Coordinates of C-alpha atoms in Angstrom, one line a residue:
X1 CA -42.8 -94.1 -10.0
X2 CA -44.0 -95.4 -6.6
X3 CA -41.8 -92.8 -4.9
X4 CA -43.5 -90.1 -6.9
X5 CA -47.0 -91.4 -6.0
X6 CA -46.1 -91.6 -2.3
X7 CA -44.7 -88.0 -2.4
X8 CA -47.9 -86.8 -4.0
X9 CA -50.1 -88.5 -1.4
X10 CA -48.0 -87.1 1.4
X11 CA -48.2 -83.6 -0.1
X12 CA -52.0 -83.8 -0.6
X13 CA -52.4 -85.1 3.0
X14 CA -50.3 -82.3 4.4
X15 CA -52.1 -79.7 2.3
X16 CA -55.4 -81.1 3.5
X17 CA -54.3 -80.9 7.1
X18 CA -53.1 -77.3 6.6
X19 CA -56.4 -76.3 5.1
X20 CA -58.3 -77.9 7.9
X21 CA -56.2 -76.1 10.4
X22 CA -56.8 -72.8 8.6
X23 CA -60.5 -73.4 8.6
X24 CA -60.7 -74.5 12.3
X25 CA -63.9 -73.1 13.9
X26 CA -63.6 -71.9 17.5
X27 CA -66.5 -71.0 19.8
X28 CA -66.5 -68.5 22.7
X29 CA -66.0 -71.4 25.1
X30 CA -62.9 -72.4 23.2
X31 CA -61.6 -68.9 23.5
X32 CA -62.2 -68.9 27.2
X33 CA -60.4 -72.2 27.6
X34 CA -57.4 -71.1 25.5
X35 CA -57.0 -67.9 27.5
X36 CA -57.3 -69.5 30.9
X37 CA -54.6 -72.1 30.0
X38 CA -52.2 -69.7 28.4
X39 CA -52.7 -66.2 29.8
X40 CA -49.9 -65.1 32.2
X41 CA -52.2 -63.4 34.6
X42 CA -54.0 -66.7 35.3
X43 CA -50.7 -68.5 35.8
X44 CA -49.6 -65.8 38.3
X45 CA -52.8 -66.4 40.3
X46 CA -52.2 -70.2 40.1
X47 CA -48.8 -69.7 41.5
X48 CA -50.5 -67.8 44.4
X49 CA -52.5 -70.9 45.1
X50 CA -49.4 -73.0 45.1
X51 CA -47.7 -70.6 47.6
X52 CA -50.8 -70.6 49.8
X53 CA -50.7 -74.5 49.9
X54 CA -47.1 -74.3 50.9
X55 CA -47.8 -71.9 53.7
X56 CA -50.3 -74.4 55.2
X57 CA -47.6 -77.0 55.1
X58 CA -45.3 -74.6 56.8
X59 CA -47.8 -73.8 59.5
X60 CA -48.2 -77.5 60.3
X61 CA -44.4 -77.8 60.9
X62 CA -44.7 -75.5 64.0
X63 CA -47.1 -78.0 65.6
X64 CA -45.2 -81.1 64.9
X65 CA -42.1 -82.0 67.1
X66 CA -38.7 -81.1 65.8
X67 CA -35.7 -83.5 65.8
X68 CA -32.3 -81.8 65.5
X69 CA -28.9 -83.4 65.2
X70 CA -25.6 -81.7 66.1
X71 CA -22.0 -82.8 65.6
X72 CA -18.6 -81.3 66.2
X73 CA -14.9 -82.2 66.3
X74 CA -12.4 -80.0 68.1
X75 CA -8.6 -80.2 68.0
X76 CA -6.6 -78.4 70.8
X77 CA -2.9 -77.5 70.9
X78 CA -2.2 -79.2 74.2
X79 CA -3.8 -81.0 77.1
X80 CA -4.8 -79.4 80.4
X81 CA -3.0 -80.0 82.6
X82 CA -0.1 -79.8 80.1
X83 CA 1.5 -83.0 81.2
X84 CA -1.7 -84.9 81.6
X85 CA -2.8 -86.6 84.8
X86 CA -5.6 -88.3 86.6
X87 CA -8.0 -85.3 86.1
X88 CA -7.7 -84.2 82.4
X89 CA -9.8 -81.1 81.6
X90 CA -8.8 -80.6 78.0
X91 CA -7.8 -83.4 75.6
X92 CA -6.0 -83.0 72.3
X93 CA -9.0 -84.1 70.3
X94 CA -12.7 -84.2 71.2
X95 CA -15.8 -85.5 69.3
X96 CA -19.3 -84.4 70.3
X97 CA -22.7 -85.4 68.9
X98 CA -26.2 -84.9 70.1
X99 CA -29.8 -85.5 69.1
X100 CA -32.5 -83.2 70.4
X101 CA -36.3 -83.6 70.2
X102 CA -38.4 -80.5 70.9
X103 CA -42.2 -80.4 71.2
X104 CA -44.1 -77.1 71.6
X105 CA -46.6 -77.3 74.5
X106 CA -47.8 -73.8 74.8
X107 CA -46.9 -70.9 72.5
X108 CA -49.5 -68.3 73.5
X109 CA -52.0 -69.6 70.9
X110 CA -49.9 -68.3 68.0
X111 CA -49.2 -71.7 66.5
X112 CA -52.8 -72.7 66.0
X113 CA -53.6 -69.1 64.9
X114 CA -50.9 -69.3 62.2
X115 CA -52.4 -72.6 61.0
X116 CA -55.9 -71.1 60.8
X117 CA -54.5 -68.0 59.0
X118 CA -52.7 -70.1 56.5
X119 CA -55.8 -72.2 55.7
X120 CA -57.8 -69.0 55.3
X121 CA -55.2 -67.5 53.0
X122 CA -55.4 -70.8 51.1
X123 CA -59.1 -70.4 50.6
X124 CA -58.6 -66.7 49.7
X125 CA -56.0 -67.6 47.0
X126 CA -58.5 -69.9 45.3
X127 CA -61.1 -67.1 45.3
X128 CA -58.5 -64.7 43.8
X129 CA -57.8 -67.3 41.1
X130 CA -61.5 -67.6 40.2
X131 CA -61.9 -63.9 40.1
X132 CA -58.9 -63.6 37.8
X133 CA -60.4 -66.2 35.5
X134 CA -63.6 -64.2 35.3
X135 CA -61.6 -61.0 34.5
X136 CA -59.9 -62.7 31.6
X137 CA -63.1 -64.3 30.5
X138 CA -64.7 -60.8 30.3
X139 CA -61.7 -59.5 28.4
X140 CA -61.9 -62.4 26.0
X141 CA -65.6 -62.0 25.5
X142 CA -65.0 -58.3 24.7
X143 CA -62.4 -59.2 22.1
X144 CA -64.5 -62.1 20.7
X145 CA -67.6 -60.0 20.2
X146 CA -65.4 -57.3 18.6
X147 CA -64.5 -59.9 16.0
X148 CA -68.1 -60.9 15.4
X149 CA -69.1 -57.3 15.2
X150 CA -66.4 -56.6 12.7
X151 CA -67.5 -59.6 10.6
X152 CA -71.1 -58.3 10.6
X153 CA -69.9 -54.8 9.7
X154 CA -68.1 -56.3 6.7
X155 CA -71.3 -57.9 5.6
X156 CA -73.2 -54.6 6.1
X157 CA -70.5 -52.8 4.1
X158 CA -70.7 -55.4 1.3
X159 CA -74.5 -55.0 1.1
X160 CA -74.1 -51.2 1.0
X161 CA -71.5 -51.5 -1.8
X162 CA -73.9 -53.9 -3.7
X163 CA -76.8 -51.4 -3.4
X164 CA -74.6 -48.5 -4.5
X165 CA -73.3 -50.5 -7.5
X166 CA -76.9 -51.4 -8.4
X167 CA -77.8 -47.7 -8.2
X168 CA -74.8 -46.8 -10.3
X169 CA -75.9 -49.2 -13.1
X170 CA -79.4 -47.6 -13.2
X171 CA -77.7 -44.1 -13.2
X172 CA -75.4 -45.2 -16.1
X173 CA -78.4 -46.5 -18.1
X174 CA -80.2 -43.2 -17.6
X175 CA -77.1 -41.2 -18.5
X176 CA -76.6 -43.2 -21.7
X177 CA -80.2 -42.8 -22.7
X178 CA -80.5 -39.1 -21.9
X179 CA -77.2 -37.2 -21.9
X180 CA -78.2 -34.3 -19.7
X181 CA -76.2 -32.4 -17.2
X182 CA -78.5 -33.6 -14.4
X183 CA -77.9 -37.3 -15.4
X184 CA -74.2 -36.7 -15.8
X185 CA -74.0 -35.2 -12.3
X186 CA -76.0 -38.1 -10.9
X187 CA -73.6 -40.6 -12.5
X188 CA -70.6 -38.8 -11.0
X189 CA -72.2 -38.7 -7.6
X190 CA -73.1 -42.4 -7.9
X191 CA -69.4 -43.2 -8.9
X192 CA -68.2 -41.3 -5.9
X193 CA -70.6 -43.1 -3.5
X194 CA -69.5 -46.5 -4.9
X195 CA -65.9 -45.6 -4.0
X196 CA -67.0 -44.4 -0.6
X197 CA -68.7 -47.7 0.0
X198 CA -65.5 -49.4 -1.0
X199 CA -63.6 -47.3 1.5
X200 CA -66.1 -48.3 4.2
X201 CA -65.6 -52.0 3.3
X202 CA -61.8 -51.6 3.4
X203 CA -62.0 -50.0 6.8
X204 CA -64.3 -52.7 8.0
X205 CA -61.9 -55.4 6.9
X206 CA -59.0 -53.5 8.6
X207 CA -61.2 -53.4 11.8
X208 CA -61.6 -57.2 11.6
X209 CA -57.8 -57.7 11.3
X210 CA -57.3 -55.6 14.4
X211 CA -60.0 -57.3 16.4
X212 CA -58.6 -60.7 15.4
X213 CA -55.1 -59.6 16.6
X214 CA -56.4 -58.5 20.0
X215 CA -58.3 -61.7 20.5
X216 CA -55.1 -63.7 19.5
X217 CA -53.1 -61.8 22.1
X218 CA -55.4 -63.1 24.8
X219 CA -56.1 -66.6 23.6
X220 CA -53.0 -67.5 21.4
X221 CA -55.5 -68.8 18.8
X222 CA -54.5 -68.5 15.1
X223 CA -55.6 -65.2 13.7
X224 CA -56.9 -66.8 10.5
X225 CA -59.3 -69.0 12.5
X226 CA -63.1 -69.0 12.0
X227 CA -65.0 -67.8 15.0
X228 CA -68.6 -69.0 15.4
X229 CA -71.2 -66.5 16.6
X230 CA -72.3 -67.3 20.2
X231 CA -75.8 -68.2 21.1
X232 CA -77.8 -65.3 22.5
X233 CA -77.4 -64.8 26.2
X234 CA -80.3 -64.4 28.7
X235 CA -80.2 -61.4 31.0
X236 CA -80.2 -62.3 34.7
X237 CA -83.6 -61.6 36.2
X238 CA -84.5 -59.8 39.4
X239 CA -84.6 -56.4 41.0
X240 CA -81.5 -54.4 41.7
X241 CA -81.7 -55.3 45.4
X242 CA -81.9 -59.1 44.7
X243 CA -79.1 -58.9 42.2
X244 CA -76.9 -57.1 44.8
X245 CA -77.6 -60.0 47.2
X246 CA -76.6 -62.4 44.5
X247 CA -73.4 -60.5 43.9
X248 CA -72.5 -60.5 47.6
X249 CA -73.1 -64.3 47.6
X250 CA -71.1 -65.2 44.5
X251 CA -68.4 -62.6 44.1
X252 CA -65.1 -64.3 44.7
X253 CA -63.2 -61.1 45.2
X254 CA -65.6 -60.1 47.9
X255 CA -65.2 -63.5 49.5
X256 CA -61.4 -62.9 49.4
X257 CA -61.9 -59.5 51.1
X258 CA -63.8 -61.0 54.0
X259 CA -61.2 -63.8 54.3
X260 CA -58.5 -61.2 54.5
X261 CA -60.4 -59.7 57.5
X262 CA -60.2 -63.1 59.2
X263 CA -56.5 -63.4 58.5
X264 CA -55.9 -59.9 60.0
X265 CA -57.7 -61.0 63.1
X266 CA -55.6 -64.2 63.4
X267 CA -52.4 -62.1 63.1
X268 CA -53.4 -60.1 66.2
X269 CA -53.4 -63.5 68.1
X270 CA -50.1 -64.5 66.5
X271 CA -48.5 -61.1 67.5
X272 CA -49.8 -61.3 71.1
X273 CA -48.9 -65.0 71.4
X274 CA -45.3 -64.2 70.6
X275 CA -44.9 -62.2 73.8
X276 CA -46.6 -64.7 76.1
X277 CA -44.7 -67.4 78.1
X278 CA -43.6 -70.3 75.9
X279 CA -43.4 -73.9 77.1
X280 CA -41.5 -76.6 75.3
X281 CA -40.8 -80.3 76.1
X282 CA -37.3 -81.5 75.3
X283 CA -35.6 -84.8 75.2
X284 CA -32.2 -85.7 73.8
X285 CA -29.2 -87.8 73.5
X286 CA -25.6 -86.5 74.0
X287 CA -22.4 -88.3 73.1
X288 CA -18.8 -87.2 73.8
X289 CA -15.5 -88.9 73.1
X290 CA -12.1 -87.4 73.8
X291 CA -8.5 -88.4 73.1
X292 CA -6.9 -88.8 75.6
X293 CA -10.1 -89.8 77.5
X294 CA -11.6 -87.4 80.1
X295 CA -14.1 -87.9 82.9
X296 CA -16.8 -86.1 80.8
X297 CA -16.8 -88.7 78.1
X298 CA -20.1 -90.5 78.0
X299 CA -23.4 -91.1 76.3
X300 CA -26.1 -89.2 78.1
X301 CA -29.9 -89.3 77.8
X302 CA -32.0 -86.5 79.2
X303 CA -35.6 -85.0 79.1
X304 CA -37.4 -82.1 80.6
X305 CA -39.6 -79.0 80.2
X306 CA -38.3 -75.6 79.1
X307 CA -40.2 -72.4 80.1
X308 CA -39.5 -69.1 78.4
X309 CA -41.0 -65.9 79.9
X310 CA -40.4 -62.4 78.3
X311 CA -40.0 -59.9 81.1
X312 CA -39.0 -56.6 79.5
X313 CA -39.0 -55.9 75.8
X314 CA -39.0 -52.1 75.8
X315 CA -42.7 -51.8 74.8
X316 CA -42.3 -54.1 71.8
X317 CA -45.4 -56.1 72.5
X318 CA -47.6 -53.0 72.7
X319 CA -46.3 -51.5 69.5
X320 CA -46.6 -54.8 67.5
X321 CA -50.1 -55.5 68.8
X322 CA -51.2 -52.0 68.1
X323 CA -50.0 -52.3 64.5
X324 CA -51.7 -55.7 64.1
X325 CA -55.0 -54.3 65.4
X326 CA -54.7 -51.4 63.1
X327 CA -54.3 -53.7 60.1
X328 CA -57.4 -55.6 61.3
X329 CA -59.4 -52.5 61.3
X330 CA -58.0 -51.6 57.9
X331 CA -59.0 -55.0 56.5
X332 CA -62.6 -54.6 57.9
X333 CA -62.9 -51.1 56.4
X334 CA -61.6 -52.4 53.1
X335 CA -64.3 -55.2 53.1
X336 CA -67.0 -52.6 53.8
X337 CA -65.8 -50.3 51.0
X338 CA -65.5 -53.3 48.6
X339 CA -69.1 -54.2 49.4
X340 CA -70.3 -50.7 48.5
X341 CA -68.3 -50.7 45.3
X342 CA -69.9 -54.0 44.3
X343 CA -73.4 -52.7 44.9
X344 CA -72.6 -49.7 42.8
X345 CA -71.1 -51.9 40.1
X346 CA -74.2 -54.1 40.0
X347 CA -76.5 -51.1 39.8
X348 CA -74.4 -49.6 37.0
X349 CA -74.3 -52.8 35.0
X350 CA -78.1 -53.3 35.5
X351 CA -78.9 -49.8 34.3
X352 CA -76.6 -50.3 31.4
X353 CA -78.4 -53.5 30.4
X354 CA -81.8 -51.7 30.5
X355 CA -80.4 -48.8 28.4
X356 CA -78.9 -51.1 25.8
X357 CA -82.1 -53.1 25.6
X358 CA -84.0 -49.9 24.8
X359 CA -81.4 -48.9 22.3
X360 CA -81.6 -52.3 20.6
X361 CA -85.4 -52.1 20.3
X362 CA -85.1 -48.6 18.8
X363 CA -82.3 -49.7 16.4
X364 CA -84.5 -52.6 15.2
X365 CA -87.4 -50.2 14.4
X366 CA -85.0 -47.8 12.8
X367 CA -83.6 -50.5 10.6
X368 CA -87.1 -51.6 9.5
X369 CA -88.0 -48.0 8.7
X370 CA -84.8 -47.5 6.8
X371 CA -85.1 -50.7 4.9
X372 CA -88.7 -50.0 3.9
X373 CA -87.7 -46.5 2.9
X374 CA -84.8 -47.6 0.7
X375 CA -86.9 -50.3 -1.0
X376 CA -89.6 -47.8 -1.8
X377 CA -87.2 -45.1 -3.0
X378 CA -85.2 -47.5 -5.1
X379 CA -88.3 -48.7 -6.8
X380 CA -89.5 -45.2 -7.5
X381 CA -86.0 -44.2 -8.9
X382 CA -86.1 -47.2 -11.2
X383 CA -89.4 -45.9 -12.6
X384 CA -88.0 -42.4 -12.9
X385 CA -90.3 -41.0 -10.2
X386 CA -87.7 -39.6 -7.8
X387 CA -84.2 -38.3 -7.9
X388 CA -80.9 -40.0 -7.2
X389 CA -80.4 -37.8 -4.2
X390 CA -83.4 -39.5 -2.6
X391 CA -81.8 -42.9 -3.2
X392 CA -78.5 -41.7 -1.8
X393 CA -80.2 -40.4 1.4
X394 CA -82.1 -43.6 1.8
X395 CA -79.0 -45.7 1.2
X396 CA -77.0 -43.7 3.8
X397 CA -79.8 -44.0 6.3
X398 CA -80.1 -47.8 5.7
X399 CA -76.3 -48.2 6.0
X400 CA -76.2 -46.3 9.3
X401 CA -79.2 -48.1 10.6
X402 CA -77.6 -51.5 9.9
X403 CA -74.4 -50.5 11.6
X404 CA -76.3 -49.2 14.6
X405 CA -78.3 -52.4 14.8
X406 CA -75.2 -54.5 14.6
X407 CA -73.4 -52.5 17.3
X408 CA -76.4 -52.5 19.6
X409 CA -76.8 -56.3 19.2
X410 CA -73.2 -56.9 20.2
X411 CA -73.3 -54.3 23.0
X412 CA -76.4 -56.0 24.5
X413 CA -74.5 -59.3 24.7
X414 CA -71.5 -57.6 26.3
X415 CA -73.8 -55.8 28.7
X416 CA -75.2 -59.1 29.8
X417 CA -71.7 -60.5 30.3
X418 CA -70.7 -57.5 32.3
X419 CA -73.7 -57.9 34.5
X420 CA -72.9 -61.6 35.0
X421 CA -69.3 -60.6 35.9
X422 CA -70.6 -58.0 38.4
X423 CA -72.8 -60.7 40.0
X424 CA -69.8 -63.1 40.1
X425 CA -71.7 -65.8 38.1
X426 CA -69.7 -65.5 34.8
X427 CA -68.6 -69.0 33.9
X428 CA -70.4 -70.5 36.9
X429 CA -73.4 -72.8 37.0
X430 CA -75.7 -71.3 39.6

């Protein structure tokens, strides 16, 4: 008996947890966080940051001294001279070992330039990561608002179906009271419109399933989750010119473009420095032991400075430096072009916001007119003062107005988000 009770308690607990999981409510911020932690595109950018950090560590290694150990054992077929003697040049076996310390003193400026370039690329990789996060956030917001829009369309379709069923009942009452051809025709038309309203509802429910699926692909959230409606967003204020200045200040991809210009400039220094004289300080320890022993067997310590001067390379320096300078000019032109594209993107997003605001205001008035018209026509039809065609026209007008208002409200929020994305402030506290 006790085992049965325990089993029932466990079952009820698991069922309760399952129901709680099914009814989990997620916000837009939850969707953002889920996508950023699971989306492959973000992980790719994060790996880019890891690689950039490693490149900085690599650049430091060319500044630090290097300590290298060597070791070898050689076995010969005979001694030289063959019969041995006081002066033995070649033993039967020989062991050699050395330890060499090398410190770069002058490398034409390329070592420090490589370090500066690596640090700049490190900063650029973080800008790329932030930009990638904003891209995925905008994609998630698009999918999230599509779910909210689909939910509202279902509500609108249900309301339309309810109105049509209410109209059908009135028409049935009229047709049962007075069996005329006109009333019979009106009843058939009402039945057809009820079925059409059901079709609209089915399509709206299908649209919600598709929207949930798309959101789930980005966020990995359960498709049966409950998604809360976000709070209304506030449109960024200012003129187009001031918004462009904001974008140039906060756009991480533009920052990355400018940093790439600095990297290209450093690569010119790196390329030139590779063809300048190189100076290194060296110190070492060398050990040699032979069997039989030779006069060269000893432990030797040494130190000095090594100078390396390229004299003739067949025009290699000129060609490589010319290529590096071309890449620098290319990076500078790309930054200028990117700036122009950003300005155009901000202007387009700003105009789109103004247009959607105007559409939303018009859609609100349209809905008010359509709602007032339907209420008046439905009241008149109930009193027998107008035809069913008038009710049908008013209902279709109200249904379309509700859909238009819903779409405009969602489009306005997305337009604000796109403007924030074009300004580079999406997800930032500025």
